[in-house]
């Protein structure tokens, strides 16, 4: 059974650009959540999607957005990139909304220069 | 405001001994707690969890203890093995079954030495 797949693994962008990250959940998982990991801050919740609807949102500015498709795949978009957006972005999936104990992907390492 | 705190950024333990990783939380609405392990260049892996109605949960070498009155939980690994060397994250959930937004601590790097 394939795990959570995130693409790309690494990305370098310039300040002011926008970026789209992709996440394919485990087959059959309908809930997808996104987290940002930075040194010293741990993992911070960005948002959760279930059945193509955003169900939960963390405390991030509106430059961070996401969506989920009918096949449960999810994308995350960051517009007007800032240096502080450099981080590891992790996607996690679970069978149902509100099911703790996610399965995480390996993440996308975004570097903003 | 860090609602989940792991005050020890690192811990070194000899192989075969017990590793104790600690976690404190401030939000009394948290009712489900999880531990994740993370190796470099990989996503976190779910290790063990505990509901607030329990004070202990055991799974093989891993035991999690919860002290609700002190808002403290700990992960015990016995015996510690070199393969346990990783970063361990404590996480908490508010309202199990209604929301899966996890609040994570900043992690403790465990080094198990030979």
Short mmCIF file of N, CA, C and O in Angstrom, two decimals, chain A:
data_model
loop_
_atom_site.label_atom_id
_atom_site.label_comp_id
_atom_site.label_asym_id
_atom_site.label_seq_id
_atom_site.Cartn_x
_atom_site.Cartn_y
_atom_site.Cartn_z
N UNK A 1 0.85 -1.18 0.00
CA UNK A 1 0.00 0.00 0.00
C UNK A 1 0.89 1.24 0.00
O UNK A 1 1.73 1.41 0.88
N UNK A 2 0.74 2.10 -1.03
CA UNK A 2 1.58 3.28 -1.13
C UNK A 2 1.27 4.22 0.03
O UNK A 2 0.14 4.31 0.50
N UNK A 3 2.33 4.94 0.46
CA UNK A 3 2.14 5.90 1.55
C UNK A 3 1.66 7.23 1.02
O UNK A 3 1.20 7.36 -0.11
N UNK A 4 1.81 8.25 1.83
CA UNK A 4 1.46 9.61 1.42
C UNK A 4 2.59 10.14 0.55
O UNK A 4 3.75 10.11 0.96
N UNK A 5 2.25 10.60 -0.63
CA UNK A 5 3.26 11.06 -1.59
C UNK A 5 3.20 12.56 -1.75
O UNK A 5 2.14 13.12 -2.06
N UNK A 6 4.34 13.20 -1.53
CA UNK A 6 4.41 14.65 -1.69
C UNK A 6 5.39 14.99 -2.80
O UNK A 6 6.48 14.43 -2.87
N UNK A 7 4.98 15.91 -3.65
CA UNK A 7 5.87 16.37 -4.72
C UNK A 7 5.83 17.89 -4.81
O UNK A 7 4.78 18.51 -4.56
N UNK A 8 6.95 18.52 -5.18
CA UNK A 8 8.28 17.91 -5.30
C UNK A 8 8.90 17.71 -3.92
O UNK A 8 8.36 18.16 -2.92
N UNK A 9 10.01 17.05 -3.83
CA UNK A 9 10.71 16.87 -2.56
C UNK A 9 11.46 18.13 -2.14
O UNK A 9 11.52 18.46 -0.96
N UNK A 10 12.03 18.79 -3.13
CA UNK A 10 12.79 20.01 -2.85
C UNK A 10 12.40 21.09 -3.86
O UNK A 10 12.09 20.80 -5.00
N UNK A 11 12.45 22.32 -3.39
CA UNK A 11 12.04 23.44 -4.23
C UNK A 11 12.79 24.70 -3.78
O UNK A 11 12.87 24.97 -2.58
N UNK A 12 13.29 25.44 -4.73
CA UNK A 12 13.91 26.74 -4.43
C UNK A 12 13.15 27.80 -5.20
O UNK A 12 12.99 27.68 -6.42
N UNK A 13 12.69 28.81 -4.48
CA UNK A 13 11.93 29.88 -5.10
C UNK A 13 12.51 31.21 -4.65
O UNK A 13 13.20 31.32 -3.64
N UNK A 14 12.15 32.25 -5.41
CA UNK A 14 12.60 33.60 -5.10
C UNK A 14 11.50 34.36 -4.37
O UNK A 14 10.30 34.11 -4.61
N UNK A 15 11.88 35.26 -3.50
CA UNK A 15 10.92 36.11 -2.80
C UNK A 15 9.94 36.74 -3.78
O UNK A 15 10.33 37.22 -4.85
N UNK A 16 8.68 36.74 -3.42
CA UNK A 16 7.66 37.34 -4.27
C UNK A 16 6.98 36.36 -5.21
O UNK A 16 5.88 36.64 -5.71
N UNK A 17 7.64 35.23 -5.45
CA UNK A 17 7.02 34.23 -6.33
C UNK A 17 5.93 33.47 -5.58
O UNK A 17 5.72 33.66 -4.38
N UNK A 18 5.23 32.63 -6.32
CA UNK A 18 4.24 31.78 -5.68
C UNK A 18 4.63 30.31 -5.94
O UNK A 18 5.40 30.02 -6.85
N UNK A 19 4.12 29.42 -5.10
CA UNK A 19 4.49 28.02 -5.22
C UNK A 19 3.28 27.14 -4.93
O UNK A 19 2.39 27.51 -4.15
N UNK A 20 3.24 26.00 -5.61
CA UNK A 20 2.17 25.01 -5.38
C UNK A 20 2.81 23.68 -5.03
O UNK A 20 3.69 23.19 -5.75
N UNK A 21 2.37 23.11 -3.92
CA UNK A 21 2.87 21.81 -3.47
C UNK A 21 1.73 20.80 -3.59
O UNK A 21 0.57 21.15 -3.38
N UNK A 22 2.10 19.57 -3.87
CA UNK A 22 1.09 18.55 -4.11
C UNK A 22 1.19 17.41 -3.10
O UNK A 22 2.28 17.06 -2.64
N UNK A 23 0.05 16.83 -2.77
CA UNK A 23 0.00 15.72 -1.83
C UNK A 23 -1.02 14.69 -2.30
O UNK A 23 -2.20 15.03 -2.52
N UNK A 24 -0.58 13.45 -2.42
CA UNK A 24 -1.50 12.35 -2.73
C UNK A 24 -1.62 11.49 -1.49
O UNK A 24 -0.63 10.90 -1.03
N UNK A 25 -2.81 11.41 -0.90
CA UNK A 25 -2.96 10.64 0.35
C UNK A 25 -2.92 9.14 0.09
O UNK A 25 -2.95 8.70 -1.06
N UNK A 26 -2.88 8.39 1.16
CA UNK A 26 -3.00 6.93 1.07
C UNK A 26 -4.35 6.61 0.45
O UNK A 26 -5.37 7.24 0.77
N UNK A 27 -4.36 5.61 -0.41
CA UNK A 27 -5.60 5.22 -1.07
C UNK A 27 -6.69 4.93 -0.04
O UNK A 27 -6.49 4.16 0.90
N UNK A 28 -7.83 5.58 -0.23
CA UNK A 28 -8.95 5.37 0.70
C UNK A 28 -9.02 6.41 1.80
O UNK A 28 -10.06 6.56 2.45
N UNK A 29 -7.91 7.13 2.02
CA UNK A 29 -7.94 8.20 3.02
C UNK A 29 -8.62 9.42 2.43
O UNK A 29 -8.31 9.84 1.32
N UNK A 30 -9.52 10.00 3.19
CA UNK A 30 -10.28 11.13 2.66
C UNK A 30 -9.92 12.46 3.31
O UNK A 30 -10.33 13.52 2.85
N UNK A 31 -9.19 12.41 4.40
CA UNK A 31 -8.81 13.64 5.10
C UNK A 31 -7.34 13.94 4.85
O UNK A 31 -6.49 13.04 4.98
N UNK A 32 -7.04 15.16 4.47
CA UNK A 32 -5.67 15.59 4.24
C UNK A 32 -5.40 16.84 5.05
O UNK A 32 -6.18 17.79 5.00
N UNK A 33 -4.29 16.83 5.78
CA UNK A 33 -3.90 18.00 6.58
C UNK A 33 -2.51 18.44 6.18
O UNK A 33 -1.69 17.62 5.73
N UNK A 34 -2.24 19.70 6.33
CA UNK A 34 -0.93 20.27 6.00
C UNK A 34 -0.32 20.91 7.24
O UNK A 34 -1.02 21.58 8.02
N UNK A 35 1.00 20.71 7.38
CA UNK A 35 1.74 21.29 8.49
C UNK A 35 3.01 21.94 7.96
O UNK A 35 3.59 21.49 6.98
N UNK A 36 3.45 22.98 8.66
CA UNK A 36 4.73 23.62 8.36
C UNK A 36 5.69 23.32 9.50
O UNK A 36 5.34 23.48 10.67
N UNK A 37 6.88 22.86 9.15
CA UNK A 37 7.89 22.62 10.19
C UNK A 37 9.08 23.53 9.97
O UNK A 37 9.70 23.52 8.90
N UNK A 38 9.37 24.34 10.97
CA UNK A 38 10.55 25.20 10.96
C UNK A 38 11.37 24.93 12.20
O UNK A 38 10.82 24.51 13.23
N UNK A 39 12.69 25.18 12.15
CA UNK A 39 13.52 24.96 13.34
C UNK A 39 13.03 25.80 14.51
O UNK A 39 12.75 26.98 14.35
N UNK A 40 12.89 25.18 15.66
CA UNK A 40 12.48 25.93 16.84
C UNK A 40 10.99 26.13 17.00
O UNK A 40 10.52 26.53 18.05
N UNK A 41 10.23 25.85 15.96
CA UNK A 41 8.77 26.04 16.02
C UNK A 41 8.02 24.72 15.98
O UNK A 41 6.81 24.69 16.19
N UNK A 42 8.71 23.66 15.72
CA UNK A 42 7.99 22.39 15.62
C UNK A 42 7.08 22.37 14.42
O UNK A 42 7.28 23.11 13.46
N UNK A 43 6.07 21.55 14.49
CA UNK A 43 5.11 21.46 13.39
C UNK A 43 3.91 22.34 13.72
O UNK A 43 3.33 22.24 14.80
N UNK A 44 3.55 23.17 12.77
CA UNK A 44 2.39 24.05 12.96
C UNK A 44 1.33 23.74 11.93
O UNK A 44 1.62 23.66 10.73
N UNK A 45 0.11 23.60 12.42
CA UNK A 45 -1.01 23.21 11.59
C UNK A 45 -1.40 24.34 10.63
O UNK A 45 -1.56 25.49 11.04
N UNK A 46 -1.53 23.98 9.36
CA UNK A 46 -1.94 24.94 8.34
C UNK A 46 -3.44 24.83 8.08
O UNK A 46 -4.19 25.77 8.25
N UNK A 47 -3.86 23.68 7.57
CA UNK A 47 -5.29 23.44 7.32
C UNK A 47 -5.55 21.96 7.09
O UNK A 47 -4.65 21.17 6.88
N UNK A 48 -6.85 21.64 7.16
CA UNK A 48 -7.31 20.28 6.92
C UNK A 48 -8.43 20.30 5.89
O UNK A 48 -9.32 21.17 5.95
N UNK A 49 -8.38 19.34 4.99
CA UNK A 49 -9.43 19.20 4.00
C UNK A 49 -10.07 17.83 4.11
O UNK A 49 -9.41 16.83 4.38
N UNK A 50 -11.38 17.82 3.91
CA UNK A 50 -12.14 16.58 3.90
C UNK A 50 -13.26 16.75 2.91
O UNK A 50 -14.00 17.74 2.97
N UNK A 51 -13.40 15.79 2.03
CA UNK A 51 -14.44 15.86 0.99
C UNK A 51 -14.43 17.21 0.28
O UNK A 51 -15.47 17.87 0.12
N UNK A 52 -13.25 17.61 -0.12
CA UNK A 52 -13.04 18.82 -0.94
C UNK A 52 -13.37 20.11 -0.20
O UNK A 52 -13.43 21.18 -0.83
N UNK A 53 -13.57 20.05 1.09
CA UNK A 53 -13.92 21.24 1.87
C UNK A 53 -12.88 21.47 2.97
O UNK A 53 -12.44 20.51 3.62
N UNK A 54 -12.51 22.72 3.17
CA UNK A 54 -11.60 23.03 4.26
C UNK A 54 -12.39 22.95 5.57
O UNK A 54 -13.36 23.68 5.78
N UNK A 55 -11.93 22.08 6.49
CA UNK A 55 -12.66 21.85 7.73
C UNK A 55 -12.03 22.55 8.92
O UNK A 55 -12.70 22.82 9.91
N UNK A 56 -10.72 22.77 8.85
CA UNK A 56 -10.00 23.42 9.94
C UNK A 56 -8.91 24.28 9.34
O UNK A 56 -8.37 23.96 8.29
N UNK A 57 -8.61 25.37 10.04
CA UNK A 57 -7.56 26.26 9.54
C UNK A 57 -6.71 26.73 10.71
O UNK A 57 -7.23 27.02 11.79
N UNK A 58 -5.41 26.79 10.50
CA UNK A 58 -4.49 27.28 11.51
C UNK A 58 -4.31 28.78 11.41
O UNK A 58 -5.01 29.45 10.65
N UNK A 59 -3.36 29.30 12.16
CA UNK A 59 -3.15 30.75 12.22
C UNK A 59 -2.08 31.20 11.23
O UNK A 59 -1.02 31.69 11.62
N UNK A 60 -2.35 31.04 9.98
CA UNK A 60 -1.43 31.47 8.94
C UNK A 60 -2.11 32.54 8.09
O UNK A 60 -3.34 32.57 7.97
N UNK A 61 -1.30 33.44 7.50
CA UNK A 61 -1.90 34.51 6.68
C UNK A 61 -2.59 33.95 5.44
O UNK A 61 -2.37 32.80 5.04
N UNK A 62 -3.39 34.80 4.82
CA UNK A 62 -4.16 34.39 3.66
C UNK A 62 -3.31 34.01 2.45
O UNK A 62 -3.83 33.43 1.49
N UNK A 63 -2.00 34.31 2.50
CA UNK A 63 -1.12 33.89 1.39
C UNK A 63 -1.05 32.37 1.30
O UNK A 63 -0.67 31.84 0.25
N UNK A 64 -1.39 31.71 2.36
CA UNK A 64 -1.38 30.25 2.39
C UNK A 64 -2.79 29.75 2.10
O UNK A 64 -3.75 30.10 2.81
N UNK A 65 -2.92 28.96 1.06
CA UNK A 65 -4.24 28.43 0.72
C UNK A 65 -4.09 26.99 0.24
O UNK A 65 -2.98 26.52 -0.02
N UNK A 66 -5.20 26.33 0.14
CA UNK A 66 -5.14 24.94 -0.31
C UNK A 66 -6.44 24.55 -0.96
O UNK A 66 -7.41 25.32 -1.01
N UNK A 67 -6.43 23.34 -1.47
CA UNK A 67 -7.66 22.78 -2.00
C UNK A 67 -7.52 21.27 -2.05
O UNK A 67 -6.41 20.72 -1.99
N UNK A 68 -8.68 20.62 -2.17
CA UNK A 68 -8.68 19.17 -2.28
C UNK A 68 -9.57 18.78 -3.46
O UNK A 68 -10.64 19.36 -3.67
N UNK A 69 -9.12 17.80 -4.18
CA UNK A 69 -9.85 17.36 -5.36
C UNK A 69 -10.74 16.16 -5.03
O UNK A 69 -10.63 15.57 -3.95
N UNK A 70 -11.57 15.78 -5.98
CA UNK A 70 -12.53 14.70 -5.74
C UNK A 70 -11.84 13.36 -5.48
O UNK A 70 -12.42 12.47 -4.85
N UNK A 71 -10.60 13.22 -5.93
CA UNK A 71 -9.87 11.96 -5.66
C UNK A 71 -9.06 12.05 -4.36
O UNK A 71 -8.21 11.21 -4.10
N UNK A 72 -9.34 13.08 -3.57
CA UNK A 72 -8.72 13.34 -2.26
C UNK A 72 -7.32 13.93 -2.34
O UNK A 72 -6.77 14.33 -1.32
N UNK A 73 -6.74 13.99 -3.53
CA UNK A 73 -5.45 14.66 -3.67
C UNK A 73 -5.60 16.12 -3.26
O UNK A 73 -6.66 16.73 -3.44
N UNK A 74 -4.52 16.65 -2.70
CA UNK A 74 -4.60 18.03 -2.21
C UNK A 74 -3.42 18.84 -2.72
O UNK A 74 -2.33 18.29 -2.98
N UNK A 75 -3.64 20.11 -2.88
CA UNK A 75 -2.56 21.04 -3.22
C UNK A 75 -2.55 22.18 -2.21
O UNK A 75 -3.60 22.58 -1.68
N UNK A 76 -1.35 22.68 -1.99
CA UNK A 76 -1.19 23.82 -1.11
C UNK A 76 -0.48 24.91 -1.91
O UNK A 76 0.46 24.62 -2.63
N UNK A 77 -0.94 26.13 -1.78
CA UNK A 77 -0.36 27.24 -2.53
C UNK A 77 0.10 28.33 -1.56
O UNK A 77 -0.60 28.65 -0.59
N UNK A 78 1.28 28.86 -1.84
CA UNK A 78 1.75 30.01 -1.07
C UNK A 78 2.06 31.11 -2.07
O UNK A 78 2.86 30.90 -2.99
N UNK A 79 1.43 32.25 -1.91
CA UNK A 79 1.67 33.36 -2.84
C UNK A 79 2.59 34.38 -2.19
O UNK A 79 2.77 34.40 -0.96
N UNK A 80 3.19 35.22 -3.01
CA UNK A 80 4.08 36.28 -2.54
C UNK A 80 5.03 35.76 -1.46
O UNK A 80 5.01 36.18 -0.30
N UNK A 81 5.86 34.82 -1.87
CA UNK A 81 6.75 34.15 -0.93
C UNK A 81 7.65 35.11 -0.17
O UNK A 81 8.16 36.10 -0.73
N UNK A 82 7.85 34.80 1.11
CA UNK A 82 8.77 35.55 1.96
C UNK A 82 9.87 34.61 2.43
O UNK A 82 9.69 33.39 2.43
N UNK A 83 11.01 35.21 2.84
CA UNK A 83 12.12 34.38 3.30
C UNK A 83 11.69 33.45 4.44
O UNK A 83 12.12 32.30 4.53
N UNK A 84 10.82 33.94 5.30
CA UNK A 84 10.35 33.18 6.46
C UNK A 84 9.47 31.99 6.11
O UNK A 84 9.13 31.19 6.98
N UNK A 85 9.10 31.89 4.84
CA UNK A 85 8.30 30.74 4.41
C UNK A 85 9.16 29.51 4.15
O UNK A 85 8.63 28.42 3.89
N UNK A 86 10.47 29.69 4.20
CA UNK A 86 11.37 28.54 4.03
C UNK A 86 11.11 27.55 5.15
O UNK A 86 11.21 27.89 6.34
N UNK A 87 10.77 26.33 4.79
CA UNK A 87 10.38 25.34 5.79
C UNK A 87 10.19 23.99 5.12
O UNK A 87 10.23 23.88 3.88
N UNK A 88 9.94 23.00 5.95
CA UNK A 88 9.51 21.69 5.46
C UNK A 88 8.00 21.66 5.56
O UNK A 88 7.44 21.89 6.64
N UNK A 89 7.33 21.42 4.45
CA UNK A 89 5.87 21.36 4.44
C UNK A 89 5.46 19.90 4.38
O UNK A 89 5.81 19.17 3.46
N UNK A 90 4.72 19.51 5.40
CA UNK A 90 4.32 18.11 5.55
C UNK A 90 2.83 17.96 5.32
O UNK A 90 2.02 18.76 5.79
N UNK A 91 2.50 16.93 4.61
CA UNK A 91 1.11 16.58 4.37
C UNK A 91 0.83 15.28 5.13
O UNK A 91 1.71 14.42 5.23
N UNK A 92 -0.36 15.15 5.67
CA UNK A 92 -0.72 13.94 6.39
C UNK A 92 -2.13 13.54 5.99
O UNK A 92 -2.98 14.39 5.73
N UNK A 93 -2.38 12.24 5.95
CA UNK A 93 -3.73 11.80 5.60
C UNK A 93 -4.26 10.84 6.66
O UNK A 93 -3.50 10.20 7.40
N UNK A 94 -5.58 10.80 6.74
CA UNK A 94 -6.24 9.85 7.62
C UNK A 94 -7.55 9.44 6.97
O UNK A 94 -8.04 10.09 6.05
N UNK A 95 -8.10 8.35 7.48
CA UNK A 95 -9.31 7.78 6.87
C UNK A 95 -10.47 8.76 6.89
O UNK A 95 -11.15 8.97 5.90
N UNK A 96 -10.70 9.32 8.05
CA UNK A 96 -11.85 10.20 8.21
C UNK A 96 -11.40 11.49 8.85
O UNK A 96 -10.34 11.57 9.48
N UNK A 97 -12.23 12.50 8.73
CA UNK A 97 -11.96 13.75 9.42
C UNK A 97 -12.03 13.50 10.92
O UNK A 97 -12.88 12.77 11.40
N UNK A 98 -11.12 14.09 11.63
CA UNK A 98 -11.14 13.94 13.07
C UNK A 98 -10.54 12.63 13.54
O UNK A 98 -10.80 12.20 14.66
N UNK A 99 -9.77 11.99 12.70
CA UNK A 99 -9.13 10.74 13.12
C UNK A 99 -7.67 11.04 13.43
O UNK A 99 -6.88 11.23 12.51
N UNK A 100 -7.30 11.12 14.67
CA UNK A 100 -5.91 11.39 15.00
C UNK A 100 -5.02 10.21 14.64
O UNK A 100 -5.50 9.14 14.34
N UNK A 101 -3.72 10.45 14.69
CA UNK A 101 -2.83 9.36 14.30
C UNK A 101 -2.71 9.33 12.79
O UNK A 101 -2.91 8.31 12.16
N UNK A 102 -2.38 10.49 12.21
CA UNK A 102 -2.21 10.57 10.77
C UNK A 102 -1.05 9.72 10.29
O UNK A 102 -0.17 9.37 11.05
N UNK A 103 -0.99 9.58 8.97
CA UNK A 103 0.22 9.11 8.30
C UNK A 103 0.78 10.28 7.53
O UNK A 103 0.08 10.88 6.70
N UNK A 104 2.01 10.62 7.81
CA UNK A 104 2.66 11.76 7.17
C UNK A 104 3.43 11.34 5.93
O UNK A 104 3.96 10.22 5.85
N UNK A 105 3.53 12.26 4.99
CA UNK A 105 4.44 12.12 3.87
C UNK A 105 5.84 12.57 4.29
O UNK A 105 6.04 12.99 5.43
N UNK A 106 6.78 12.49 3.36
CA UNK A 106 8.16 12.87 3.67
C UNK A 106 8.40 14.37 3.57
O UNK A 106 9.44 14.86 3.97
N UNK A 107 7.43 15.08 3.02
CA UNK A 107 7.51 16.53 3.02
C UNK A 107 8.13 17.10 1.76
O UNK A 107 8.78 16.43 0.97
N UNK A 108 7.88 18.40 1.59
CA UNK A 108 8.54 19.20 0.54
C UNK A 108 9.37 20.25 1.25
O UNK A 108 8.85 21.03 2.07
N UNK A 109 10.65 20.26 0.95
CA UNK A 109 11.55 21.26 1.55
C UNK A 109 11.56 22.48 0.64
O UNK A 109 12.07 22.43 -0.47
N UNK A 110 10.98 23.57 1.10
CA UNK A 110 10.92 24.81 0.33
C UNK A 110 11.97 25.78 0.86
O UNK A 110 12.03 26.05 2.07
N UNK A 111 12.78 26.28 -0.05
CA UNK A 111 13.75 27.31 0.31
C UNK A 111 13.43 28.56 -0.49
O UNK A 111 13.31 28.51 -1.72
N UNK A 112 13.27 29.67 0.20
CA UNK A 112 12.99 30.95 -0.46
C UNK A 112 14.23 31.82 -0.35
O UNK A 112 14.76 32.03 0.74
N UNK A 113 14.71 32.26 -1.52
CA UNK A 113 15.95 33.05 -1.54
C UNK A 113 15.68 34.48 -2.03
O UNK A 113 14.66 34.74 -2.63
#
